Short mmCIF file of N, CA and C in Angstrom, two decimals:
data_model
loop_
_atom_site.label_atom_id
_atom_site.label_comp_id
_atom_site.label_asym_id
_atom_site.label_seq_id
_atom_site.Cartn_x
_atom_site.Cartn_y
_atom_site.Cartn_z
N UNK A 1 -5.60 140.34 202.51
CA UNK A 1 -3.78 140.69 202.65
C UNK A 1 -3.62 139.07 201.72
N UNK A 2 -2.71 139.71 200.45
CA UNK A 2 -1.55 138.98 200.32
C UNK A 2 -0.41 137.89 200.98
N UNK A 3 -0.50 136.80 200.95
CA UNK A 3 0.40 136.23 201.74
C UNK A 3 1.21 135.52 201.40
N UNK A 4 2.85 134.86 201.71
CA UNK A 4 3.70 134.09 200.90
C UNK A 4 3.82 132.61 201.66
N UNK A 5 4.49 131.88 200.45
CA UNK A 5 4.01 130.27 201.16
C UNK A 5 6.13 130.04 201.34
N UNK A 6 6.53 130.84 200.99
CA UNK A 6 8.56 130.89 201.26
C UNK A 6 9.05 131.58 200.87
N UNK A 7 9.91 132.01 201.85
CA UNK A 7 10.76 133.39 201.34
C UNK A 7 12.02 133.12 202.26
N UNK A 8 12.99 133.85 201.55
CA UNK A 8 14.57 133.77 202.15
C UNK A 8 14.84 134.98 201.95
N UNK A 9 15.67 135.43 203.42
CA UNK A 9 16.75 136.83 203.09
C UNK A 9 17.95 136.14 203.79
N UNK A 10 18.84 137.27 203.66
CA UNK A 10 20.15 137.03 204.69
C UNK A 10 20.37 138.41 205.42
N UNK A 11 20.80 138.51 206.36
CA UNK A 11 22.00 139.23 207.48
C UNK A 11 22.89 139.57 207.17
N UNK A 12 23.40 140.63 206.97
CA UNK A 12 24.83 140.26 207.25
C UNK A 12 25.95 140.73 208.12
N UNK A 13 26.47 139.57 207.85
CA UNK A 13 27.31 139.20 209.30
C UNK A 13 27.21 138.25 210.48
N UNK A 14 27.82 137.87 211.64
CA UNK A 14 26.90 137.73 212.77
C UNK A 14 26.14 138.06 213.57
N UNK A 15 25.52 137.24 214.10
CA UNK A 15 24.27 137.62 215.31
C UNK A 15 25.41 137.78 216.23
N UNK A 16 24.84 138.50 217.56
CA UNK A 16 25.50 138.09 218.78
C UNK A 16 25.58 136.52 219.19
N UNK A 17 26.50 135.97 220.08
CA UNK A 17 26.28 135.15 220.55
C UNK A 17 25.62 134.93 222.57
N UNK A 18 25.43 133.74 222.36
CA UNK A 18 24.94 133.83 224.03
C UNK A 18 25.76 134.14 224.98
N UNK A 19 27.18 133.78 224.80
CA UNK A 19 28.16 133.95 225.45
C UNK A 19 28.54 135.42 225.28
N UNK A 20 28.08 136.12 224.42
CA UNK A 20 28.64 137.43 224.51
C UNK A 20 27.11 138.04 225.21
N UNK A 21 26.05 137.85 225.04
CA UNK A 21 25.26 138.44 225.57
C UNK A 21 25.13 138.02 227.14
N UNK A 22 25.70 137.05 227.64
CA UNK A 22 25.29 136.54 229.05
C UNK A 22 26.53 137.73 229.57
N UNK A 23 27.88 137.40 229.13
CA UNK A 23 28.62 138.75 229.49
C UNK A 23 27.98 140.14 229.33
N UNK A 24 27.70 140.51 228.73
CA UNK A 24 27.23 142.22 228.03
C UNK A 24 26.33 142.16 229.96
N UNK A 25 25.06 141.11 229.86
CA UNK A 25 23.88 141.50 230.46
C UNK A 25 24.68 140.85 232.19
N UNK A 26 25.65 140.53 232.30
CA UNK A 26 26.27 140.30 233.82
C UNK A 26 26.96 142.00 234.04
N UNK A 27 27.79 142.34 233.32
CA UNK A 27 28.72 143.49 233.14
C UNK A 27 26.98 145.57 233.29
N UNK A 28 26.52 144.99 232.75
CA UNK A 28 25.52 146.01 232.97
C UNK A 28 24.12 145.21 232.49
N UNK A 29 23.44 145.35 233.39
CA UNK A 29 21.84 144.73 233.35
C UNK A 29 21.15 145.38 232.10
N UNK A 30 21.53 146.91 231.85
CA UNK A 30 20.64 147.46 230.78
C UNK A 30 21.06 147.18 229.78
N UNK A 31 22.26 146.85 229.72
CA UNK A 31 22.98 147.47 227.95
C UNK A 31 23.03 145.45 227.39
N UNK A 32 21.81 144.90 227.89
CA UNK A 32 20.94 143.35 227.16
C UNK A 32 20.20 144.01 226.42
N UNK A 33 19.70 144.66 226.73
CA UNK A 33 18.22 144.94 226.25
C UNK A 33 18.84 146.25 224.57
N UNK A 34 19.76 146.97 225.56
CA UNK A 34 20.33 147.33 224.05
C UNK A 34 20.61 146.51 223.16
N UNK A 35 21.86 145.87 223.50
CA UNK A 35 22.18 144.64 222.45
C UNK A 35 20.64 143.98 221.87
N UNK A 36 19.86 143.87 222.45
CA UNK A 36 18.45 142.69 221.66
C UNK A 36 18.47 143.88 220.61
N UNK A 37 18.03 144.75 221.28
CA UNK A 37 17.11 146.09 220.27
C UNK A 37 18.28 146.11 219.54
N UNK A 38 19.21 145.64 219.23
CA UNK A 38 20.36 146.22 217.96
C UNK A 38 20.35 145.04 216.95
N UNK A 39 20.02 144.14 217.46
CA UNK A 39 20.09 142.89 216.72
C UNK A 39 18.86 142.29 216.16
N UNK A 40 17.52 142.52 216.85
CA UNK A 40 16.66 142.12 216.27
C UNK A 40 16.32 143.73 215.33
N UNK A 41 16.98 144.79 215.20
CA UNK A 41 16.77 145.79 214.21
C UNK A 41 17.33 145.11 213.38
N UNK A 42 19.06 144.79 213.28
CA UNK A 42 19.33 144.25 211.79
C UNK A 42 18.64 143.23 211.38
N UNK A 43 18.24 142.20 211.94
CA UNK A 43 17.31 141.32 211.11
C UNK A 43 15.91 142.05 210.79
N UNK A 44 15.46 142.71 211.10
CA UNK A 44 13.96 143.22 210.89
C UNK A 44 14.31 144.24 209.68
N UNK A 45 15.55 145.36 209.72
CA UNK A 45 15.49 145.74 208.49
C UNK A 45 16.13 144.84 206.91
N UNK A 46 16.78 143.59 207.63
CA UNK A 46 16.86 142.57 206.29
C UNK A 46 15.19 142.36 205.61
N UNK A 47 14.85 142.06 206.58
CA UNK A 47 13.31 141.60 206.03
C UNK A 47 12.18 142.62 206.11
N UNK A 48 12.47 143.68 205.99
CA UNK A 48 11.74 144.83 206.25
C UNK A 48 11.31 145.18 204.45
N UNK A 49 9.46 144.59 204.22
CA UNK A 49 9.08 144.98 202.88
C UNK A 49 9.08 143.53 202.42
N UNK A 50 9.16 142.11 202.96
CA UNK A 50 9.00 141.18 202.60
C UNK A 50 7.33 141.17 202.86
N UNK A 51 6.72 140.34 202.15
CA UNK A 51 5.20 139.62 202.48
C UNK A 51 5.33 139.35 203.78
N UNK A 52 4.03 139.28 204.28
CA UNK A 52 3.12 138.60 205.65
C UNK A 52 3.50 136.81 205.10
N UNK A 53 3.10 136.24 206.42
CA UNK A 53 3.64 134.96 205.53
C UNK A 53 2.08 134.38 206.22
N UNK A 54 1.55 133.19 205.69
CA UNK A 54 0.54 132.41 206.01
C UNK A 54 1.35 131.70 207.17
N UNK A 55 0.34 131.36 208.59
CA UNK A 55 1.21 130.65 209.58
C UNK A 55 0.15 129.60 209.75
N UNK A 56 0.76 128.51 210.30
CA UNK A 56 2.15 128.36 211.18
C UNK A 56 2.91 127.81 210.41
N UNK A 57 4.54 129.04 210.39
CA UNK A 57 6.04 128.62 210.12
C UNK A 57 6.86 127.52 210.43
N UNK A 58 7.72 126.81 209.37
CA UNK A 58 9.00 126.80 209.49
C UNK A 58 9.97 127.63 209.42
N UNK A 59 10.93 127.83 210.38
CA UNK A 59 11.96 128.63 210.28
C UNK A 59 13.55 127.74 210.29
N UNK A 60 13.55 127.80 208.76
CA UNK A 60 15.47 127.33 208.84
C UNK A 60 16.65 128.32 208.45
N UNK A 61 17.63 128.21 209.58
CA UNK A 61 18.59 129.46 209.55
C UNK A 61 19.85 128.66 209.40
N UNK A 62 20.47 129.47 208.35
CA UNK A 62 21.78 128.79 207.97
C UNK A 62 22.78 129.97 208.76
N UNK A 63 23.55 129.38 209.03
CA UNK A 63 24.21 130.60 210.07
C UNK A 63 25.93 130.08 209.09
N UNK A 64 26.57 131.12 208.84
CA UNK A 64 27.90 131.12 208.29
C UNK A 64 28.38 131.95 208.99
N UNK A 65 29.58 131.22 209.87
CA UNK A 65 30.03 131.84 210.38
C UNK A 65 31.84 132.31 209.42
N UNK A 66 32.76 133.05 210.37
CA UNK A 66 33.97 133.36 209.83
C UNK A 66 34.85 132.04 209.93
N UNK A 67 34.15 131.38 211.13
CA UNK A 67 35.44 130.45 211.78
C UNK A 67 34.46 129.16 212.43
N UNK A 68 35.62 128.74 213.18
CA UNK A 68 34.85 127.41 214.09
C UNK A 68 35.08 127.78 215.33
N UNK A 69 35.20 128.99 215.72
CA UNK A 69 35.38 129.33 217.30
C UNK A 69 34.27 129.13 218.33
N UNK A 70 32.96 129.67 217.87
CA UNK A 70 31.90 129.79 218.42
C UNK A 70 31.16 129.03 218.26
N UNK A 71 30.59 127.75 219.66
CA UNK A 71 30.32 126.11 219.42
C UNK A 71 28.97 126.95 218.77
N UNK A 72 28.34 125.85 218.61
CA UNK A 72 27.30 126.02 217.56
C UNK A 72 25.86 126.11 218.69
N UNK A 73 25.77 125.88 220.24
CA UNK A 73 24.45 126.57 221.11
C UNK A 73 24.68 127.95 220.97
N UNK A 74 25.83 128.43 221.26
CA UNK A 74 26.06 129.77 221.17
C UNK A 74 25.77 130.78 220.34
N UNK A 75 26.14 130.05 219.00
CA UNK A 75 25.88 130.84 217.28
C UNK A 75 23.78 130.84 217.81
N UNK A 76 23.39 129.20 217.68
CA UNK A 76 22.18 129.34 217.56
C UNK A 76 21.22 130.08 218.58
N UNK A 77 21.69 130.77 219.78
CA UNK A 77 20.81 131.50 220.38
C UNK A 77 20.56 132.84 219.73
N UNK A 78 21.32 132.94 218.57
CA UNK A 78 20.87 134.15 217.48
C UNK A 78 19.58 134.29 216.87
N UNK A 79 18.78 133.09 217.36
CA UNK A 79 17.34 132.53 216.29
C UNK A 79 16.19 133.70 217.16
N UNK A 80 16.67 133.71 218.42
CA UNK A 80 15.63 135.00 219.01
C UNK A 80 15.70 136.26 218.23
N UNK A 81 16.92 136.62 217.97
CA UNK A 81 17.02 138.17 217.34
C UNK A 81 16.19 138.16 216.35
N UNK A 82 16.45 136.75 215.27
CA UNK A 82 15.46 136.59 214.23
C UNK A 82 14.16 136.07 213.81
N UNK A 83 13.49 135.66 215.21
CA UNK A 83 12.11 135.48 215.79
C UNK A 83 11.69 136.93 215.85
N UNK A 84 12.29 137.43 216.64
CA UNK A 84 11.64 138.78 216.89
C UNK A 84 11.86 140.15 216.10
N UNK A 85 13.12 139.74 215.00
CA UNK A 85 13.05 140.76 213.87
C UNK A 85 12.11 140.27 212.67
N UNK A 86 11.53 139.50 212.36
CA UNK A 86 10.28 138.79 211.89
C UNK A 86 8.81 139.25 212.40
N UNK A 87 8.80 138.98 213.24
CA UNK A 87 7.98 140.03 213.61
C UNK A 87 7.75 141.15 213.81
N UNK A 88 8.82 141.39 214.03
CA UNK A 88 8.93 143.39 213.92
C UNK A 88 8.87 143.80 212.38
N UNK A 89 8.90 143.37 211.70
CA UNK A 89 9.39 143.10 209.97
C UNK A 89 7.28 143.23 209.41
N UNK A 90 6.99 142.51 210.28
CA UNK A 90 5.67 141.94 209.90
C UNK A 90 5.18 140.63 208.92
N UNK A 91 6.39 139.82 209.13
CA UNK A 91 6.77 138.91 208.12
C UNK A 91 5.66 137.75 208.74
N UNK A 92 5.91 137.90 210.13
CA UNK A 92 4.53 136.70 211.29
C UNK A 92 4.07 137.32 212.31
N UNK A 93 2.64 137.28 212.91
CA UNK A 93 2.02 138.05 213.70
C UNK A 93 2.60 137.65 215.00
N UNK A 94 3.49 136.83 215.43
CA UNK A 94 4.08 137.00 217.20
C UNK A 94 4.94 135.23 216.88
N UNK A 95 5.92 135.52 217.71
CA UNK A 95 6.91 134.30 217.59
C UNK A 95 6.23 133.37 218.20
N UNK A 96 5.57 132.96 219.16
CA UNK A 96 4.73 131.43 219.98
C UNK A 96 4.61 130.78 218.46
N UNK A 97 3.93 129.38 219.92
CA UNK A 97 3.63 128.26 218.82
C UNK A 97 2.93 128.51 217.43
N UNK A 98 2.12 129.70 218.14
CA UNK A 98 0.94 128.71 217.30
C UNK A 98 1.10 130.01 215.55
N UNK A 99 2.28 130.27 215.86
CA UNK A 99 3.04 130.81 214.50
C UNK A 99 4.21 130.69 213.87
N UNK A 100 4.65 129.91 214.93
CA UNK A 100 6.33 129.17 214.57
C UNK A 100 6.00 127.27 215.13
N UNK A 101 6.25 126.59 214.16
CA UNK A 101 5.78 125.45 214.46
C UNK A 101 7.03 124.99 214.64
N UNK A 102 8.29 124.80 213.80
CA UNK A 102 9.51 124.56 214.10
C UNK A 102 10.74 125.30 213.73
N UNK A 103 11.18 125.61 214.15
CA UNK A 103 12.78 126.21 214.00
C UNK A 103 14.05 125.24 213.49
N UNK A 104 14.66 125.12 212.33
CA UNK A 104 16.01 124.25 212.31
C UNK A 104 17.26 125.55 211.80
N UNK A 105 18.14 124.47 212.18
CA UNK A 105 19.59 125.13 212.29
C UNK A 105 20.54 124.47 211.49
N UNK A 106 21.55 124.94 210.58
CA UNK A 106 22.74 124.95 210.05
C UNK A 106 23.95 125.41 210.33
N UNK A 107 25.03 124.97 210.97
CA UNK A 107 26.25 126.53 210.86
C UNK A 107 27.80 125.62 210.37
N UNK A 108 28.04 126.90 209.75
CA UNK A 108 28.85 126.31 208.57
C UNK A 108 30.23 127.56 208.55
N UNK A 109 31.07 127.40 207.96
CA UNK A 109 31.97 128.30 207.83
C UNK A 109 32.15 128.83 206.34
N UNK A 110 32.00 130.78 206.29
CA UNK A 110 32.58 131.18 204.99
C UNK A 110 33.15 131.91 205.77
N UNK A 111 34.50 132.26 205.35
CA UNK A 111 35.62 133.37 205.72
C UNK A 111 35.57 134.35 204.77
N UNK A 112 35.15 134.58 203.98
CA UNK A 112 35.09 135.83 203.73
C UNK A 112 33.44 136.77 203.36
N UNK A 113 32.44 136.20 203.95
CA UNK A 113 31.25 135.74 203.83
C UNK A 113 30.34 135.58 205.40
N UNK A 114 30.57 135.78 206.17
CA UNK A 114 30.07 135.57 207.15
C UNK A 114 28.44 136.28 207.21
N UNK A 115 27.20 135.42 207.19
CA UNK A 115 26.18 136.21 207.75
C UNK A 115 25.04 135.03 207.95
N UNK A 116 23.83 135.43 208.05
CA UNK A 116 22.49 134.48 208.46
C UNK A 116 21.64 134.13 207.50
N UNK A 117 21.24 133.30 206.98
CA UNK A 117 20.27 133.19 206.02
C UNK A 117 19.19 132.42 206.45
N UNK A 118 17.95 133.13 206.35
CA UNK A 118 17.02 132.50 206.96
C UNK A 118 15.67 132.31 205.73
N UNK A 119 15.34 130.97 206.22
CA UNK A 119 14.10 130.81 205.50
C UNK A 119 12.81 131.04 206.33
N UNK A 120 12.14 130.75 205.49
CA UNK A 120 10.34 131.06 206.06
C UNK A 120 9.66 130.15 205.36
N UNK A 121 9.08 129.10 205.92
CA UNK A 121 8.21 128.71 204.59
C UNK A 121 6.57 128.28 205.65
N UNK A 122 5.84 128.32 204.92
CA UNK A 122 4.34 128.09 205.70
C UNK A 122 3.99 126.06 205.47
N UNK A 123 3.69 126.13 206.96
CA UNK A 123 3.23 124.51 206.97
C UNK A 123 2.01 123.89 206.23
N UNK A 124 2.00 123.32 205.63
CA UNK A 124 0.92 123.39 204.56
C UNK A 124 -0.66 123.35 205.20
N UNK A 125 -1.32 123.93 204.16
CA UNK A 125 -2.50 124.03 205.16
C UNK A 125 -2.62 125.27 205.67
N UNK A 126 -1.53 126.38 206.06
CA UNK A 126 -1.85 127.54 206.91
C UNK A 126 -2.44 128.65 206.38
N UNK A 127 -3.33 128.93 207.26
CA UNK A 127 -3.94 130.02 207.47
C UNK A 127 -3.15 131.39 207.45
N UNK A 128 -4.36 132.39 206.63
CA UNK A 128 -4.03 133.88 206.30
C UNK A 128 -3.37 134.40 208.23
N UNK A 129 -2.54 135.38 207.44
CA UNK A 129 -1.84 136.43 208.51
C UNK A 129 -3.38 137.47 208.38
N UNK A 130 -3.85 137.34 209.89
CA UNK A 130 -5.15 138.52 210.40
C UNK A 130 -4.47 139.85 210.36
N UNK A 131 -5.37 140.56 209.76
CA UNK A 131 -5.62 142.15 209.34
C UNK A 131 -4.72 143.04 210.66
N UNK A 132 -4.04 143.56 210.79
CA UNK A 132 -3.62 144.65 211.92
C UNK A 132 -4.24 145.88 211.74
N UNK A 133 -4.80 146.44 212.89
CA UNK A 133 -5.67 147.64 212.90
C UNK A 133 -4.77 148.57 213.30
#
């Protein structure tokens, strides 16, 4: 199986933050699952067709918000959707520590083009992705 050592892709718009997710879960316990599926699928669609990565990987996420209203930790909560989307798209086999070595974040503002830019990079000496049956 051919593997890649570094790739970058973008997700248009912003992902659901912790405050929004918590509020949704409190209003209706089943709605939280719906939000998680929706946001995970957004990331998976953006990553669809990307090659499988050698692992372990380091994930760098640049969060471009439309303004500075959301706290950094509220924004970075979306990494759950990013990692789950990478798994769903087949870029990494799992999001456990065996496969994801580090995650780093940067949060900035782009009023005209809010987005999430994800870079996935194999840690030196990474292993091949196992074949899926």
